[in-house]
Tab-separated table of C-alpha atoms and ligand atoms in Angstrom:
chain	number	residue	atom	x	y	z
A	1	GLY	CA	105.312	121.535	96.484
A	2	ALA	CA	102.541	121.634	93.907
A	3	ASP	CA	99.852	124.320	93.924
A	4	VAL	CA	96.501	122.628	94.652
A	5	ASP	CA	92.987	123.853	95.328
A	6	ASN	CA	91.166	122.916	98.548
A	7	GLU	CA	88.786	120.521	96.806
A	8	THR	CA	91.570	118.514	95.161
A	9	LEU	CA	93.456	118.405	98.445
A	10	VAL	CA	90.738	116.272	100.085
A	11	THR	CA	89.967	114.103	97.041
A	12	PHE	CA	91.492	110.716	96.152
A	13	PRO	CA	93.145	110.600	92.722
A	14	ASP	CA	91.560	108.518	89.945
A	15	GLY	CA	92.741	104.923	90.131
A	16	PHE	CA	93.698	105.186	93.808
A	17	LEU	CA	92.596	101.935	95.537
A	18	LEU	CA	90.709	102.020	98.846
A	19	GLY	CA	90.021	99.017	101.060
A	20	ALA	CA	90.667	97.164	104.312
A	21	ALA	CA	93.123	94.579	105.648
A	22	THR	CA	93.303	91.463	107.847
A	23	ALA	CA	95.681	88.553	108.515
A	24	SER	CA	95.066	84.805	108.569
A	25	TYR	CA	95.964	83.899	112.156
A	26	GLN	CA	94.155	86.961	113.512
A	27	ILE	CA	90.766	86.195	111.905
A	28	GLU	CA	90.447	82.714	110.401
A	29	GLY	CA	90.105	80.298	113.298
A	30	GLY	CA	89.719	76.733	112.013
A	31	TRP	CA	93.148	76.150	113.498
A	32	ASP	CA	93.016	72.370	112.885
A	33	ALA	CA	90.207	72.254	110.295
A	34	ASP	CA	90.362	70.065	107.184
A	35	GLY	CA	94.041	69.147	107.233
A	36	LYS	CA	95.655	72.453	108.277
A	37	GLY	CA	99.073	71.970	109.883
A	38	VAL	CA	100.222	73.515	113.157
A	39	ASN	CA	101.972	76.896	113.042
A	40	ILE	CA	104.089	78.819	115.558
A	41	TRP	CA	101.110	80.826	116.857
A	42	ASP	CA	99.140	77.616	117.508
A	43	THR	CA	102.161	76.399	119.451
A	44	LEU	CA	102.666	79.609	121.428
A	45	THR	CA	99.002	80.017	122.397
A	46	HIS	CA	98.573	76.326	123.294
A	47	GLU	CA	101.854	75.680	125.071
A	48	ARG	CA	102.655	79.085	126.600
A	49	PRO	CA	99.210	80.702	127.022
A	50	HIS	CA	100.498	82.997	129.808
A	51	LEU	CA	102.359	84.993	127.137
A	52	VAL	CA	98.996	86.269	125.832
A	53	VAL	CA	97.518	88.882	128.182
A	54	ASP	CA	94.030	87.279	128.295
A	55	GLN	CA	95.379	83.748	127.662
A	56	SER	CA	93.341	83.607	124.453
A	57	SER	CA	94.234	82.178	121.043
A	58	GLY	CA	93.281	82.339	117.376
A	59	ASP	CA	91.736	78.840	117.539
A	60	VAL	CA	88.365	80.327	116.530
A	61	ALA	CA	89.002	84.104	116.360
A	62	ASP	CA	86.472	85.656	113.920
A	63	ASP	CA	85.911	82.174	112.458
A	64	SER	CA	86.409	83.685	109.017
A	65	TYR	CA	87.266	80.168	107.841
A	66	HIS	CA	83.524	79.542	108.088
A	67	HIS	CA	82.219	83.138	107.773
A	68	TYR	CA	84.292	84.625	104.936
A	69	THR	CA	81.136	85.375	102.966
A	70	GLU	CA	80.193	87.852	105.716
A	71	ASP	CA	83.608	89.534	105.498
A	72	VAL	CA	83.135	89.999	101.760
A	73	LYS	CA	79.679	91.464	102.391
A	74	LEU	CA	81.178	94.032	104.801
A	75	LEU	CA	83.720	95.037	102.169
A	76	LYS	CA	81.069	95.282	99.492
A	77	ASP	CA	78.805	97.391	101.721
A	78	MET	CA	81.695	99.821	102.367
A	79	GLY	CA	82.502	100.300	98.724
A	80	ALA	CA	85.957	98.766	99.198
A	81	GLN	CA	87.877	98.181	95.962
A	82	VAL	CA	90.597	96.015	97.464
A	83	TYR	CA	90.839	93.481	100.300
A	84	ARG	CA	94.258	92.732	101.762
A	85	PHE	CA	94.285	89.326	103.506
A	86	SER	CA	97.006	86.792	104.209
A	87	ILE	CA	97.325	83.110	103.417
A	88	SER	CA	98.070	80.647	106.186
A	89	TRP	CA	101.144	78.711	105.002
A	90	ALA	CA	100.256	75.634	107.087
A	91	ARG	CA	96.698	75.590	105.696
A	92	ILE	CA	98.185	75.178	102.204
A	93	LEU	CA	101.313	73.169	103.088
A	94	PRO	CA	100.641	71.470	106.457
A	95	ASP	CA	104.300	70.548	106.982
A	96	GLY	CA	105.671	73.704	105.375
A	97	HIS	CA	107.078	71.811	102.372
A	98	ASP	CA	105.567	71.667	98.884
A	99	ASN	CA	105.531	67.858	98.680
A	100	LYS	CA	102.102	67.765	100.368
A	101	VAL	CA	99.438	70.305	99.346
A	102	ASN	CA	96.205	70.486	101.374
A	103	GLN	CA	93.392	70.749	98.808
A	104	ALA	CA	90.891	71.996	101.415
A	105	GLY	CA	93.166	74.989	102.011
A	106	ILE	CA	93.390	75.720	98.290
A	107	ASP	CA	89.582	75.457	98.071
A	108	TYR	CA	89.085	77.893	100.960
A	109	TYR	CA	91.199	80.642	99.370
A	110	ASN	CA	89.763	79.946	95.899
A	111	ASN	CA	86.266	80.478	97.295
A	112	LEU	CA	87.302	83.721	99.001
A	113	ILE	CA	89.125	85.062	95.926
A	114	ASN	CA	86.272	84.170	93.578
A	115	LEU	CA	83.663	85.768	95.815
A	116	LEU	CA	85.741	88.958	96.063
A	117	LEU	CA	86.084	89.147	92.290
A	118	ASP	CA	82.345	88.449	91.810
A	119	ASN	CA	81.765	91.518	93.990
A	120	GLY	CA	84.230	93.707	92.124
A	121	ILE	CA	86.836	93.650	94.924
A	122	GLN	CA	90.509	93.055	94.084
A	123	PRO	CA	92.338	90.550	96.251
A	124	MET	CA	95.714	91.668	97.620
A	125	VAL	CA	97.474	88.666	99.142
A	126	THR	CA	100.130	88.677	101.863
A	127	MET	CA	102.043	85.393	101.634
A	128	TYR	CA	103.403	85.551	105.156
A	129	HIS	CA	101.842	87.383	108.098
A	130	TRP	CA	103.762	85.702	110.942
A	131	ASP	CA	102.213	82.185	111.056
A	132	LEU	CA	105.198	79.971	110.191
A	133	PRO	CA	104.504	76.220	109.935
A	134	GLN	CA	105.807	74.648	113.131
A	135	LYS	CA	107.791	72.058	111.142
A	136	LEU	CA	109.914	74.889	109.723
A	137	GLN	CA	110.394	76.424	113.166
A	138	ASP	CA	111.631	72.992	114.276
A	139	LEU	CA	114.463	73.510	111.765
A	140	GLY	CA	115.341	76.818	113.455
A	141	GLY	CA	112.813	79.080	111.757
A	142	TRP	CA	113.867	82.277	109.951
A	143	PRO	CA	117.471	82.343	111.226
A	144	ASN	CA	117.973	79.209	109.072
A	145	ARG	CA	118.761	80.415	105.562
A	146	VAL	CA	117.247	77.300	103.983
A	147	LEU	CA	113.881	79.016	104.566
A	148	ALA	CA	114.722	81.392	101.698
A	149	THR	CA	114.341	78.357	99.414
A	150	TYR	CA	111.335	76.862	101.173
A	151	SER	CA	109.557	80.247	100.958
A	152	GLU	CA	110.137	80.295	97.221
A	153	ASN	CA	108.611	76.822	96.918
A	154	TYR	CA	105.568	77.904	98.959
A	155	ALA	CA	105.164	81.038	96.813
A	156	ARG	CA	105.248	78.912	93.659
A	157	VAL	CA	102.267	76.907	94.943
A	158	LEU	CA	100.414	80.191	95.511
A	159	PHE	CA	101.193	81.586	92.044
A	160	LYS	CA	100.190	78.276	90.412
A	161	ASN	CA	96.873	78.075	92.217
A	162	PHE	CA	95.834	81.730	92.593
A	163	GLY	CA	98.012	83.817	90.273
A	164	ASP	CA	95.504	83.678	87.419
A	165	ARG	CA	93.221	85.886	89.580
A	166	VAL	CA	95.463	87.535	92.206
A	167	LYS	CA	97.439	90.455	90.746
A	168	LEU	CA	98.660	92.175	93.911
A	169	TRP	CA	101.094	90.249	96.124
A	170	LEU	CA	103.045	91.041	99.274
A	171	THR	CA	105.787	88.581	100.159
A	172	PHE	CA	106.133	89.472	103.861
A	173	ASN	CA	104.324	91.567	106.442
A	174	GLU	CA	106.484	93.686	108.755
A	175	PRO	CA	109.685	91.658	108.864
A	176	LEU	CA	110.879	94.339	111.295
A	177	THR	CA	108.256	93.166	113.788
A	178	PHE	CA	108.789	89.437	113.370
A	179	MET	CA	112.596	89.648	113.520
A	180	ASP	CA	111.946	90.789	117.101
A	181	ALA	CA	110.160	87.493	117.753
A	182	TYR	CA	113.726	86.135	118.072
A	183	THR	CA	114.886	88.761	120.605
A	184	SER	CA	112.935	87.818	123.748
A	185	ASP	CA	111.371	84.753	125.349
A	186	THR	CA	108.279	86.747	126.293
A	187	GLY	CA	107.724	88.186	122.821
A	188	MET	CA	105.809	87.079	119.760
A	189	ALA	CA	106.037	83.548	118.348
A	190	PRO	CA	108.384	81.721	118.306
A	191	SER	CA	109.431	83.840	121.329
A	192	ILE	CA	113.135	82.998	121.322
A	193	ASN	CA	115.719	85.048	123.197
A	194	ALA	CA	118.713	85.778	120.932
A	195	PRO	CA	118.801	89.594	120.492
A	196	GLY	CA	121.341	91.203	118.208
A	197	ILE	CA	121.955	87.853	116.521
A	198	ALA	CA	118.834	85.918	115.514
A	199	ASP	CA	117.040	89.135	114.488
A	200	TYR	CA	119.786	89.940	111.937
A	201	LEU	CA	119.824	86.312	110.732
A	202	THR	CA	116.037	86.543	110.286
A	203	ALA	CA	116.319	89.757	108.277
A	204	HIS	CA	118.958	88.194	106.046
A	205	THR	CA	116.859	85.115	105.250
A	206	VAL	CA	113.719	87.193	104.665
A	207	ILE	CA	115.461	89.552	102.215
A	208	LEU	CA	116.848	86.597	100.243
A	209	ALA	CA	113.452	84.866	100.353
A	210	HIS	CA	111.746	88.000	99.030
A	211	ALA	CA	114.280	88.258	96.190
A	212	ASN	CA	113.954	84.549	95.362
A	213	ILE	CA	110.170	84.873	95.157
A	214	TYR	CA	110.311	88.007	92.992
A	215	ARG	CA	112.868	86.524	90.561
A	216	MET	CA	111.027	83.196	90.367
A	217	TYR	CA	107.801	85.068	89.498
A	218	GLU	CA	109.696	86.956	86.792
A	219	ARG	CA	111.023	83.708	85.305
A	220	GLU	CA	107.975	81.475	85.635
A	221	PHE	CA	104.779	83.530	85.891
A	222	LYS	CA	105.024	87.254	85.208
A	223	GLU	CA	104.628	87.194	81.460
A	224	GLN	CA	101.395	85.247	81.704
A	225	GLN	CA	99.949	86.521	84.979
A	226	GLN	CA	101.028	90.203	84.862
A	227	GLY	CA	100.841	90.655	88.649
A	228	LYS	CA	102.713	93.081	90.901
A	229	ILE	CA	104.838	92.129	93.910
A	230	GLY	CA	105.841	94.209	96.923
A	231	ILE	CA	106.744	93.750	100.586
A	232	ALA	CA	104.911	95.381	103.532
A	233	LEU	CA	107.422	97.310	105.673
A	234	ASN	CA	106.831	99.323	108.823
A	235	ILE	CA	108.630	101.969	110.820
A	236	HIS	CA	107.590	104.735	113.189
A	237	TRP	CA	108.431	108.293	112.157
A	238	CYS	CA	111.438	109.501	114.193
A	239	GLU	CA	111.321	113.156	115.245
A	240	PRO	CA	114.693	114.526	116.468
A	241	VAL	CA	114.538	116.009	119.981
A	242	SER	CA	116.865	118.856	118.897
A	243	SER	CA	118.973	119.808	115.877
A	244	GLY	CA	121.821	117.822	117.466
A	245	ASP	CA	119.730	114.664	117.217
A	246	VAL	CA	119.049	114.661	113.481
A	247	ALA	CA	121.862	112.171	112.897
A	248	ALA	CA	120.491	109.901	115.625
A	249	CYS	CA	117.102	109.780	113.899
A	250	ASP	CA	118.858	109.258	110.581
A	251	ARG	CA	120.463	106.198	112.103
A	252	TYR	CA	117.087	105.097	113.417
A	253	LEU	CA	115.469	105.377	110.019
A	254	PRO	CA	118.265	103.936	107.905
A	255	GLY	CA	120.305	102.230	110.540
A	256	ARG	CA	117.786	100.412	112.485
A	257	PRO	CA	114.570	99.232	111.181
A	258	LEU	CA	113.166	100.191	107.834
A	259	GLU	CA	116.311	100.366	105.757
A	260	ILE	CA	117.546	96.984	106.888
A	261	PHE	CA	114.869	95.711	104.519
A	262	ALA	CA	114.343	98.652	102.194
A	263	HIS	CA	117.949	99.435	101.275
A	264	PRO	CA	118.820	96.008	99.792
A	265	ILE	CA	115.583	95.989	97.763
A	266	PHE	CA	114.722	99.620	96.909
A	267	SER	CA	118.004	101.592	96.830
A	268	GLU	CA	120.201	101.991	93.755
A	269	GLU	CA	123.321	100.599	95.452
A	270	GLY	CA	121.592	97.680	97.120
A	271	ASP	CA	122.966	95.847	100.201
A	272	TYR	CA	122.535	97.006	103.802
A	273	PRO	CA	123.217	100.731	104.311
A	274	SER	CA	126.891	101.359	105.059
A	275	VAL	CA	126.021	102.957	108.423
A	276	VAL	CA	124.473	99.651	109.497
A	277	LYS	CA	127.387	97.531	108.284
A	278	GLU	CA	129.973	99.832	109.905
A	279	ARG	CA	128.233	100.093	113.248
A	280	VAL	CA	127.247	96.451	113.684
A	281	ASP	CA	130.654	95.207	112.513
A	282	ALA	CA	132.497	97.600	114.853
A	283	ILE	CA	130.285	97.006	117.881
A	284	SER	CA	130.428	93.223	117.320
A	285	ALA	CA	134.239	93.418	117.366
A	286	GLU	CA	134.205	95.551	120.533
A	287	GLU	CA	131.980	92.935	122.132
A	288	GLY	CA	134.508	90.225	121.308
A	289	PHE	CA	132.731	88.567	118.390
A	290	THR	CA	135.150	87.187	115.780
A	291	THR	CA	132.352	87.201	113.175
A	292	SER	CA	130.123	90.264	112.819
A	293	ARG	CA	126.579	89.676	114.057
A	294	LEU	CA	125.359	91.182	110.757
A	295	PRO	CA	125.493	88.591	107.946
A	296	LYS	CA	127.056	89.603	104.612
A	297	PHE	CA	125.553	89.500	101.131
A	298	THR	CA	127.793	88.406	98.266
A	299	SER	CA	127.941	90.830	95.325
A	300	GLU	CA	125.808	88.356	93.330
A	301	GLU	CA	123.190	88.481	96.090
A	302	VAL	CA	123.301	92.296	96.173
A	303	ASN	CA	122.579	92.466	92.444
A	304	PHE	CA	120.013	89.673	92.561
A	305	THR	CA	118.077	91.474	95.339
A	306	LYS	CA	118.279	95.051	94.104
A	307	GLY	CA	115.127	96.195	92.315
A	308	THR	CA	112.972	93.207	93.295
A	309	TYR	CA	109.799	95.256	93.693
A	310	ASP	CA	106.873	96.654	91.773
A	311	PHE	CA	105.718	98.756	94.725
A	312	LEU	CA	106.533	99.363	98.392
A	313	GLY	CA	103.912	98.317	100.951
A	314	TYR	CA	104.008	100.504	104.032
A	315	ASN	CA	102.259	100.210	107.422
A	316	TYR	CA	102.050	103.495	109.344
A	317	TYR	CA	100.809	103.733	112.928
A	318	THR	CA	102.827	106.172	115.050
A	319	ALA	CA	106.002	108.171	115.765
A	320	VAL	CA	108.824	108.340	118.312
A	321	MET	CA	111.268	111.040	119.475
A	322	GLY	CA	114.947	110.242	118.967
A	323	GLN	CA	118.052	111.445	120.805
A	324	GLU	CA	121.792	110.653	120.695
A	325	GLY	CA	122.681	108.053	123.313
A	326	VAL	CA	123.087	104.388	124.048
A	327	GLU	CA	120.437	102.123	125.505
A	328	GLY	CA	119.613	98.422	125.436
A	329	GLU	CA	121.480	95.302	126.437
A	330	SER	CA	124.656	94.044	124.767
A	331	PRO	CA	124.331	92.719	122.146
A	332	SER	CA	121.117	94.118	120.682
A	333	ARG	CA	119.870	96.085	117.707
A	334	THR	CA	118.692	98.778	120.102
A	335	ARG	CA	122.272	99.235	121.325
A	336	ASP	CA	123.658	99.017	117.775
A	337	SER	CA	121.538	102.007	116.708
A	338	GLY	CA	123.070	104.453	119.213
A	339	MET	CA	119.773	106.222	119.711
A	340	ILE	CA	117.474	106.688	122.682
A	341	GLN	CA	113.791	106.754	121.810
A	342	PHE	CA	110.665	107.793	123.665
A	343	GLN	CA	107.257	109.234	122.903
A	344	ASP	CA	106.026	112.734	123.676
A	345	PRO	CA	103.625	112.491	126.653
A	346	ASN	CA	101.439	115.112	124.943
A	347	TRP	CA	100.649	112.846	122.009
A	348	PRO	CA	97.135	111.353	122.370
A	349	GLY	CA	97.155	107.646	123.178
A	350	SER	CA	95.225	104.514	122.200
A	351	ALA	CA	94.605	101.139	123.851
A	352	SER	CA	98.063	99.995	122.674
A	353	SER	CA	100.962	101.306	124.784
A	354	TRP	CA	103.128	101.923	121.700
A	355	LEU	CA	100.500	103.642	119.537
A	356	LYS	CA	100.313	107.427	120.009
A	357	VAL	CA	98.386	109.512	117.514
A	358	VAL	CA	100.864	111.496	115.362
A	359	PRO	CA	99.275	112.106	111.945
A	360	TRP	CA	101.937	114.594	110.760
A	361	GLY	CA	104.543	111.821	111.106
A	362	PHE	CA	102.728	109.970	108.326
A	363	ARG	CA	103.297	112.762	105.800
A	364	LYS	CA	106.937	113.198	106.871
A	365	LEU	CA	107.641	109.496	106.531
A	366	LEU	CA	106.017	109.253	103.101
A	367	ASN	CA	108.274	112.096	101.976
A	368	TRP	CA	111.298	110.404	103.523
A	369	ILE	CA	110.615	107.162	101.617
A	370	ALA	CA	109.988	109.033	98.354
A	371	ASN	CA	113.254	111.004	98.686
A	372	GLN	CA	115.305	108.036	99.754
A	373	TYR	CA	114.194	105.614	97.034
A	374	GLY	CA	113.351	107.705	93.983
A	375	ASN	CA	109.599	108.016	94.592
A	376	PRO	CA	108.537	104.371	94.118
A	377	PRO	CA	104.819	103.488	94.058
A	378	ILE	CA	103.765	103.181	97.724
A	379	PHE	CA	100.719	101.203	98.845
A	380	ILE	CA	99.594	101.914	102.408
A	381	THR	CA	98.989	98.343	103.509
A	382	GLU	CA	98.027	99.215	107.117
A	383	ASN	CA	96.979	102.211	109.190
A	384	GLY	CA	94.679	102.006	112.193
A	385	PHE	CA	93.861	102.717	115.816
A	386	SER	CA	93.103	100.596	118.895
A	387	ASP	CA	90.554	101.085	121.670
A	388	TYR	CA	88.869	98.727	124.145
A	389	GLY	CA	85.773	98.197	122.003
A	390	GLY	CA	82.404	99.811	121.339
A	391	LEU	CA	80.442	101.016	118.330
A	392	ASN	CA	80.825	104.723	119.088
A	393	ASP	CA	84.509	104.893	118.178
A	394	THR	CA	84.974	108.654	117.840
A	395	ASN	CA	88.739	108.496	118.392
A	396	ARG	CA	89.128	105.955	115.573
A	397	VAL	CA	87.079	108.172	113.238
A	398	LEU	CA	89.409	111.065	114.056
A	399	TYR	CA	92.492	108.859	113.589
A	400	TYR	CA	91.374	107.835	110.082
A	401	THR	CA	90.270	111.258	108.885
A	402	GLU	CA	93.436	112.975	110.197
A	403	HIS	CA	95.753	110.351	108.667
A	404	LEU	CA	93.952	110.301	105.328
A	405	LYS	CA	94.236	114.107	105.160
A	406	GLU	CA	98.002	113.913	105.798
A	407	MET	CA	98.334	111.205	103.148
A	408	LEU	CA	96.417	113.353	100.644
A	409	LYS	CA	98.775	116.284	101.361
A	410	ALA	CA	101.718	113.970	100.626
A	411	ILE	CA	100.034	112.935	97.371
A	412	HIS	CA	98.837	116.309	96.103
A	413	ILE	CA	101.296	118.836	97.568
A	414	ASP	CA	104.481	116.773	97.914
A	415	GLU	CA	103.782	114.555	94.860
A	416	VAL	CA	104.571	111.319	96.676
A	417	ASN	CA	103.433	108.365	94.571
A	418	VAL	CA	100.899	106.718	96.911
A	419	ILE	CA	98.639	104.323	94.980
A	420	GLY	CA	96.352	102.661	97.533
A	421	TYR	CA	95.248	102.349	101.153
A	422	THR	CA	93.875	99.457	103.220
A	423	ALA	CA	92.645	100.281	106.735
A	424	TRP	CA	93.701	97.999	109.598
A	425	SER	CA	91.434	96.285	110.288
A	426	LEU	CA	88.213	95.186	108.599
A	427	VAL	CA	87.128	93.423	111.803
A	428	ASP	CA	88.098	93.210	115.481
A	429	ASN	CA	90.502	90.280	115.768
A	430	PHE	CA	93.181	88.438	117.753
A	431	GLU	CA	95.708	91.185	118.488
A	432	TRP	CA	98.682	88.832	119.050
A	433	LEU	CA	100.029	89.043	122.627
A	434	ARG	CA	97.220	91.484	123.523
A	435	GLY	CA	94.621	88.845	122.687
A	436	TYR	CA	91.123	90.312	122.342
A	437	THR	CA	91.769	93.203	124.772
A	438	GLU	CA	92.845	95.731	122.133
A	439	ARG	CA	90.441	96.292	119.246
A	440	TYR	CA	91.500	97.540	115.824
A	441	GLY	CA	88.340	96.692	113.848
A	442	ILE	CA	86.102	99.106	111.997
A	443	HIS	CA	83.499	96.374	112.482
A	444	GLU	CA	82.774	95.027	115.952
A	445	VAL	CA	82.796	91.261	116.400
A	446	ASN	CA	80.956	89.507	119.223
A	447	PHE	CA	83.503	86.888	120.343
A	448	ILE	CA	81.051	85.244	122.777
A	449	ASP	CA	78.407	84.422	120.180
A	450	PRO	CA	79.413	81.209	118.317
A	451	SER	CA	78.271	82.734	114.995
A	452	ARG	CA	80.635	85.716	115.558
A	453	PRO	CA	78.243	88.437	114.327
A	454	ARG	CA	79.869	91.560	112.829
A	455	THR	CA	78.461	95.082	113.329
A	456	PRO	CA	79.685	98.319	111.677
A	457	LYS	CA	81.171	100.848	114.091
A	458	GLU	CA	80.911	104.615	113.522
A	459	SER	CA	84.342	104.423	111.819
A	460	ALA	CA	83.033	101.915	109.264
A	461	LYS	CA	80.209	104.318	108.437
A	462	VAL	CA	82.589	107.246	107.970
A	463	LEU	CA	85.003	105.167	105.851
A	464	THR	CA	82.028	103.995	103.780
A	465	GLU	CA	81.127	107.622	103.103
A	466	ILE	CA	84.755	108.395	102.234
A	467	TYR	CA	85.157	105.341	99.975
A	468	GLN	CA	81.909	106.042	98.144
A	469	THR	CA	82.444	109.800	97.650
A	470	ARG	CA	86.234	109.420	97.244
A	471	LYS	CA	86.812	112.505	99.361
A	472	ILE	CA	87.078	113.602	102.998
A	473	PRO	CA	83.651	114.957	104.067
A	474	ASP	CA	83.529	118.720	104.743
A	475	ARG	CA	82.820	118.280	108.459
A	476	PHE	CA	86.285	116.770	108.937
A	477	VAL	CA	88.074	119.557	107.059
A	478	ASP	CA	89.115	122.667	108.963
B	501	PNW	C1	100.924	95.380	112.951
B	501	PNW	N1	104.797	98.024	117.507
B	501	PNW	O1	101.716	94.994	114.032
B	501	PNW	C2	100.524	94.065	112.303
B	501	PNW	O2	100.839	93.978	110.936
B	501	PNW	C3	99.123	93.638	112.573
B	501	PNW	O3	99.017	92.233	112.449
B	501	PNW	C4	98.699	94.144	113.937
B	501	PNW	O4	97.442	93.641	114.320
B	501	PNW	C5	98.688	95.661	113.876
B	501	PNW	O5	99.903	96.192	113.399
B	501	PNW	C6	98.371	96.321	115.209
B	501	PNW	O6	99.325	95.989	116.181
B	501	PNW	C7	102.431	95.831	114.855
B	501	PNW	O7	104.926	97.654	118.659
B	501	PNW	C8	102.691	95.363	116.139
B	501	PNW	O8	105.374	99.069	117.119
B	501	PNW	C9	103.466	96.086	116.998
B	501	PNW	C10	103.999	97.287	116.595
B	501	PNW	C11	103.754	97.773	115.315
B	501	PNW	C12	102.955	97.035	114.446
């Protein structure tokens, strides 16, 4: 590692971007306003409300559709340089297809983008953060490969309308999470139960869609617009239980989640990792499948997909322990991985059952990505902590300061190429199947008051200090 002084170690490099993140369905509301079409989260919350713990929905949420000027003010007051938000596909293309564009949707995002730029804040746009137009789900959703083409058509509408001003793009948010929306009928939208099959089909379509979008931008827009395109991936750090479990964690990292998406796009060979192909093909055969449950890329597709990135977006929240062994039903990705996972009971918790506080996992994972893929530029697109609400969010303050310190060690000591950071989330919002019970905001939102007032929590004040001084304050450094 590099030799660095204590002051540098807690300071953000020049040019490093700091900001906050949100997603359309979680904050916008206006679910049927001004010509927006129905998406799969509208359908789930309206038709199967029991799947959401408090039976709530994003119908109104933070009502950012009507209060976006307040969101921009919060960002401005914090000294944020970048705002990561997502575009609601069905607000732009109500039926999912590009034959019918909803001008009110275009106007909404134009107003938001222009206001951000007027305030010196760079927009970073996620094209897809889980709110698929229902009309495309009616065709089968992501397991249907035709969506790789429809996604490209949607992206073209975005580049045409916003690409003159938006220079940072993410094609997809956490495909690892939304492929699981096809593995259980009590899970996220569309909540379909086809584990070990529809999840792999989803991954395959999403990888091809990402590549289509990247190549289309290269052909039609890049020269003029000069933007950068990435994808926001997520994975928990996997800590081996013992030295005999290193291989199990290696299968978890490459075999299971992250590399399913990262290897075809970021590795030099391209394609799925061979450990994934071998295991899923072999286990499929053992289970009596004539065709492997893992779809195959042609060599043209491997070459077309390889290298379709300008940076890697990464969402870090937590870690797991991994051990050799088999768990999960047959067929399933869990079973395919040949690893048993659990979390150390000594790790501090949060309001979310899956989120334990493991800051050192962040540094280890950043190093793992850098080693695996030749140190690509990494943008931390999400990192955050949940509680049950309240302005005095001491545990969230600690979560942010500890994780930022680990990230700065990765940058300065390990020389990992991290280029930006957006905290999840700017505001309390609709936390998917946990409704409004788990809060991730650095600003509190009063969901009873129709004007949805926003109030800075202690964490917003500390992040403001950090963003303005561009260093971790002394009182958080030991
Ligand atoms: C991310 N898990 O989701 C999403 O990108 C956000 O929309 C979400 O609000 C945030 O993290 C907090 O949940 C995740 O179970 C959902 O491991 C679940 C998991 C991880 C990330």
